[in-house]
Amino acid sequence: MAKYGQNAGAIAALVREAEVHRDVYVDPEIFELEMEHLFPNSWIYVGHASQLGKPGDFITANIGRQPVLASRHTDGSIHVFYNRCPHKGVKIASEPCGNTGKFFRCPYHAWSFKTDGSLLAIPLKKGYEGTGFDDTQANEGLSKVRNVVIYRDFIFARLSDDGVSFEDYFGESLSTIDNMVDRSPEGKLAVQATPIRYMHTCNWKMLVENQTDTCHPMVAHESSAGTAVKVWKREQGSSTETPMAVQLYGPFMSPYEFYEQSGIRIWPNGHGHTGVANSIHSNYSDIEGYLGQMVAAYGEQRAHEILGEVRHNTVYFPNIMVKGAVQILRNFIPIAVDRTLVESWVYRLVGAPDKLYERALMYNRFINAPTSIVGHDDLEMYERAQEGLKSNGNQWVNLRRLYESHEEQDVTAVINGTSERQMRNQFHAWSKFMTMDMDKRVEAAE
């Protein structure tokens, strides 16, 4: 028997002002309700326009449980569809990406569709004459996702017909994407490599929360990043140049005071970022020629403004994180209540020195890969939490650090860098987007 069903009140009760019930992480029913409500009601990242470089290129993705397909049409436009044939429901494309040529062809009965989704041909179509086929939805071709926005080549979609507009959903948080794109002297990013994919045996929200958890690095990563720093101090001798690996690992051991002063900025609808005044990416060595390229492109003042904004992790609710300073996006894809596929994408700054791309690729391998010594620290904590939350001793997760009574919701604010307010911000958004359409559905059913 369903414990929560379509009961908006029961689901909202899982989120208190500074606590959340363990069911948000461990209950399979809650997970399925997220797939049914949260993800369709939110704006979800589908992919990047550079992955669709020429007509016929396509990528596939999932929004909750819904498989979707994005393609570049012959006129250069990009379209997003539900990834199913309107005949028998077979997925049109099963690969993560590829080029379909001039049309998509269903592998079951050879129905074919133009790359804008319109129906192209059906074998033996005369068999449909006089059947009323022309008046069916199937005759319209692939079903389009109607709410699609391409923002600076980032493709977002919302499945629900009604909901918060793209502009109102993201608001000022889009400044992180702006900054990442503007770091290219040409104002353009490009995906040139497949992502690192890494399965995590935990709930997807644990990964999202961890992106703005600044009280764990110096603890959880002491044995990995801390050891790397100790070894370098022991072995560096007279060297004055810090190896790239140490530059990437070392800041994880920054003290609490560093993170407190760095700050966190929260935005409405669950978005927020660490590293307002400073971040672990601030002190990487300069890349020869890069500043000159930026000054030539933007002017002295604007170039320094762009490069001086060195945010750490920006969470775009519900399930992506952007590192503008190293051109990385991590997509936390829910598979099951205790399984999350993490895709870590690296973008090239078009027109910038190759060394910047090499550094971003290195960061991704060192920090986000299954072979990462740092990533395994986090995964062990997620697995322990997933197991520990089965305990009946306490069914509530505490998010009270630097909590102030009657905190305002859906506001923009800069706060102490070790606050858990961004986590509270995310769960406020979780409750809102989980329940915003439930009352309507219940009324319609009655």
Short mmCIF file of N, CA and C in Angstrom, two decimals, residues 242-303:
data_model
loop_
_atom_site.label_atom_id
_atom_site.label_comp_id
_atom_site.label_asym_id
_atom_site.label_seq_id
_atom_site.Cartn_x
_atom_site.Cartn_y
_atom_site.Cartn_z
N THR A 242 55.11 24.36 -8.38
CA THR A 242 54.24 23.33 -7.82
C THR A 242 53.60 22.53 -8.94
N PRO A 243 53.74 21.19 -8.93
CA PRO A 243 53.13 20.37 -9.98
C PRO A 243 51.62 20.58 -10.05
N MET A 244 51.07 20.40 -11.25
CA MET A 244 49.64 20.60 -11.43
C MET A 244 48.84 19.70 -10.49
N ALA A 245 49.26 18.47 -10.29
CA ALA A 245 48.52 17.55 -9.42
C ALA A 245 48.41 18.11 -8.01
N VAL A 246 49.48 18.69 -7.51
CA VAL A 246 49.47 19.25 -6.16
C VAL A 246 48.60 20.52 -6.13
N GLN A 247 48.64 21.31 -7.20
CA GLN A 247 47.77 22.48 -7.27
C GLN A 247 46.30 22.08 -7.19
N LEU A 248 45.96 20.94 -7.79
CA LEU A 248 44.58 20.50 -7.80
C LEU A 248 44.17 19.84 -6.49
N TYR A 249 45.06 19.04 -5.91
CA TYR A 249 44.74 18.34 -4.67
C TYR A 249 44.85 19.23 -3.43
N GLY A 250 45.87 20.07 -3.40
CA GLY A 250 46.21 20.82 -2.20
C GLY A 250 45.09 21.62 -1.57
N PRO A 251 44.31 22.39 -2.36
CA PRO A 251 43.27 23.24 -1.75
C PRO A 251 42.18 22.47 -1.00
N PHE A 252 42.05 21.17 -1.25
CA PHE A 252 41.06 20.39 -0.50
C PHE A 252 41.39 20.38 0.99
N MET A 253 42.61 20.67 1.33
CA MET A 253 43.01 20.66 2.74
C MET A 253 42.96 22.06 3.37
N SER A 254 42.29 22.98 2.70
CA SER A 254 42.14 24.32 3.28
C SER A 254 41.36 24.24 4.59
N PRO A 255 41.68 25.08 5.57
CA PRO A 255 41.02 25.00 6.89
C PRO A 255 39.60 25.55 6.86
N TYR A 256 38.88 25.33 7.95
CA TYR A 256 37.51 25.83 8.07
C TYR A 256 37.44 27.34 7.83
N GLU A 257 38.45 28.07 8.36
CA GLU A 257 38.44 29.52 8.23
C GLU A 257 38.43 29.95 6.77
N PHE A 258 39.15 29.22 5.91
CA PHE A 258 39.19 29.54 4.48
C PHE A 258 37.79 29.45 3.89
N TYR A 259 37.07 28.37 4.21
CA TYR A 259 35.74 28.17 3.65
C TYR A 259 34.73 29.16 4.24
N GLU A 260 34.88 29.46 5.54
CA GLU A 260 33.98 30.44 6.16
C GLU A 260 34.05 31.77 5.42
N GLN A 261 35.28 32.22 5.13
CA GLN A 261 35.48 33.52 4.50
C GLN A 261 35.14 33.49 3.01
N SER A 262 35.20 32.31 2.39
CA SER A 262 34.89 32.20 0.96
C SER A 262 33.43 32.50 0.68
N GLY A 263 32.56 32.07 1.58
CA GLY A 263 31.14 32.39 1.47
C GLY A 263 30.36 31.47 0.54
N ILE A 264 29.05 31.49 0.72
CA ILE A 264 28.09 30.78 -0.13
C ILE A 264 27.02 31.77 -0.56
N ARG A 265 26.64 31.72 -1.80
CA ARG A 265 25.53 32.53 -2.30
C ARG A 265 24.36 31.60 -2.61
N ILE A 266 23.18 31.93 -2.09
CA ILE A 266 21.98 31.15 -2.42
C ILE A 266 21.09 31.97 -3.34
N TRP A 267 20.36 31.26 -4.19
CA TRP A 267 19.38 31.86 -5.08
C TRP A 267 18.05 31.14 -4.92
N PRO A 268 16.96 31.74 -5.38
CA PRO A 268 15.66 31.05 -5.34
C PRO A 268 15.68 29.75 -6.14
N ASN A 269 14.72 28.88 -5.81
CA ASN A 269 14.50 27.62 -6.52
C ASN A 269 15.62 26.61 -6.35
N GLY A 270 16.36 26.72 -5.24
CA GLY A 270 17.32 25.68 -4.89
C GLY A 270 18.71 25.83 -5.45
N HIS A 271 18.97 26.90 -6.19
CA HIS A 271 20.30 27.09 -6.77
C HIS A 271 21.21 27.81 -5.78
N GLY A 272 22.52 27.61 -5.91
CA GLY A 272 23.47 28.29 -5.05
C GLY A 272 24.89 27.89 -5.38
N HIS A 273 25.85 28.65 -4.84
CA HIS A 273 27.25 28.29 -5.12
C HIS A 273 28.16 28.62 -3.95
N THR A 274 29.21 27.86 -3.83
CA THR A 274 30.29 28.14 -2.89
C THR A 274 31.33 29.01 -3.59
N GLY A 275 32.21 29.61 -2.79
CA GLY A 275 33.29 30.40 -3.37
C GLY A 275 32.84 31.75 -3.88
N VAL A 276 32.28 32.57 -2.99
CA VAL A 276 31.84 33.91 -3.37
C VAL A 276 33.04 34.87 -3.40
N ALA A 277 33.82 34.88 -2.34
CA ALA A 277 34.95 35.80 -2.25
C ALA A 277 36.27 35.14 -2.65
N ASN A 278 36.32 33.81 -2.58
CA ASN A 278 37.56 33.08 -2.86
C ASN A 278 37.17 31.63 -3.05
N SER A 279 38.02 30.83 -3.65
CA SER A 279 37.68 29.42 -3.79
C SER A 279 38.94 28.58 -3.93
N ILE A 280 38.75 27.27 -3.95
CA ILE A 280 39.90 26.36 -4.08
C ILE A 280 40.51 26.43 -5.47
N HIS A 281 39.86 27.13 -6.40
CA HIS A 281 40.39 27.26 -7.76
C HIS A 281 41.12 28.58 -7.98
N SER A 282 41.28 29.38 -6.93
CA SER A 282 41.74 30.76 -7.11
C SER A 282 43.23 30.88 -7.42
N ASN A 283 44.03 29.95 -6.97
CA ASN A 283 45.48 30.14 -7.01
C ASN A 283 46.21 29.22 -7.98
N TYR A 284 45.52 28.77 -9.02
CA TYR A 284 46.21 27.98 -10.04
C TYR A 284 47.21 28.88 -10.78
N SER A 285 48.27 28.28 -11.28
CA SER A 285 49.28 29.05 -12.00
C SER A 285 48.71 29.62 -13.30
N ASP A 286 49.24 30.77 -13.71
CA ASP A 286 48.78 31.42 -14.94
C ASP A 286 49.20 30.61 -16.16
N ILE A 287 48.38 30.67 -17.20
CA ILE A 287 48.68 30.01 -18.46
C ILE A 287 49.19 31.07 -19.44
N GLU A 288 50.37 30.85 -19.96
CA GLU A 288 51.02 31.84 -20.81
C GLU A 288 50.14 32.22 -22.00
N GLY A 289 49.96 33.51 -22.19
CA GLY A 289 49.24 34.03 -23.34
C GLY A 289 47.74 34.18 -23.15
N TYR A 290 47.19 33.55 -22.11
CA TYR A 290 45.74 33.54 -21.95
C TYR A 290 45.20 34.93 -21.60
N LEU A 291 45.82 35.60 -20.62
CA LEU A 291 45.33 36.91 -20.22
C LEU A 291 45.36 37.88 -21.39
N GLY A 292 46.41 37.81 -22.19
CA GLY A 292 46.52 38.68 -23.35
C GLY A 292 45.38 38.45 -24.33
N GLN A 293 45.00 37.18 -24.52
CA GLN A 293 43.88 36.87 -25.40
C GLN A 293 42.58 37.45 -24.85
N MET A 294 42.39 37.33 -23.56
CA MET A 294 41.16 37.83 -22.93
C MET A 294 41.09 39.35 -22.99
N VAL A 295 42.21 40.03 -22.76
CA VAL A 295 42.23 41.49 -22.83
C VAL A 295 41.92 41.94 -24.25
N ALA A 296 42.49 41.24 -25.23
CA ALA A 296 42.23 41.60 -26.62
C ALA A 296 40.76 41.41 -26.98
N ALA A 297 40.12 40.42 -26.37
CA ALA A 297 38.72 40.12 -26.69
C ALA A 297 37.74 41.02 -25.94
N TYR A 298 38.04 41.32 -24.66
CA TYR A 298 37.07 41.99 -23.81
C TYR A 298 37.50 43.36 -23.30
N GLY A 299 38.75 43.70 -23.45
CA GLY A 299 39.27 44.91 -22.83
C GLY A 299 39.84 44.59 -21.45
N GLU A 300 40.71 45.46 -20.97
CA GLU A 300 41.44 45.20 -19.72
C GLU A 300 40.51 44.98 -18.53
N GLN A 301 39.58 45.93 -18.31
CA GLN A 301 38.73 45.86 -17.13
C GLN A 301 37.83 44.63 -17.16
N ARG A 302 37.14 44.41 -18.29
CA ARG A 302 36.20 43.29 -18.37
C ARG A 302 36.93 41.95 -18.27
N ALA A 303 38.10 41.84 -18.87
CA ALA A 303 38.86 40.58 -18.80
C ALA A 303 39.20 40.24 -17.36
#
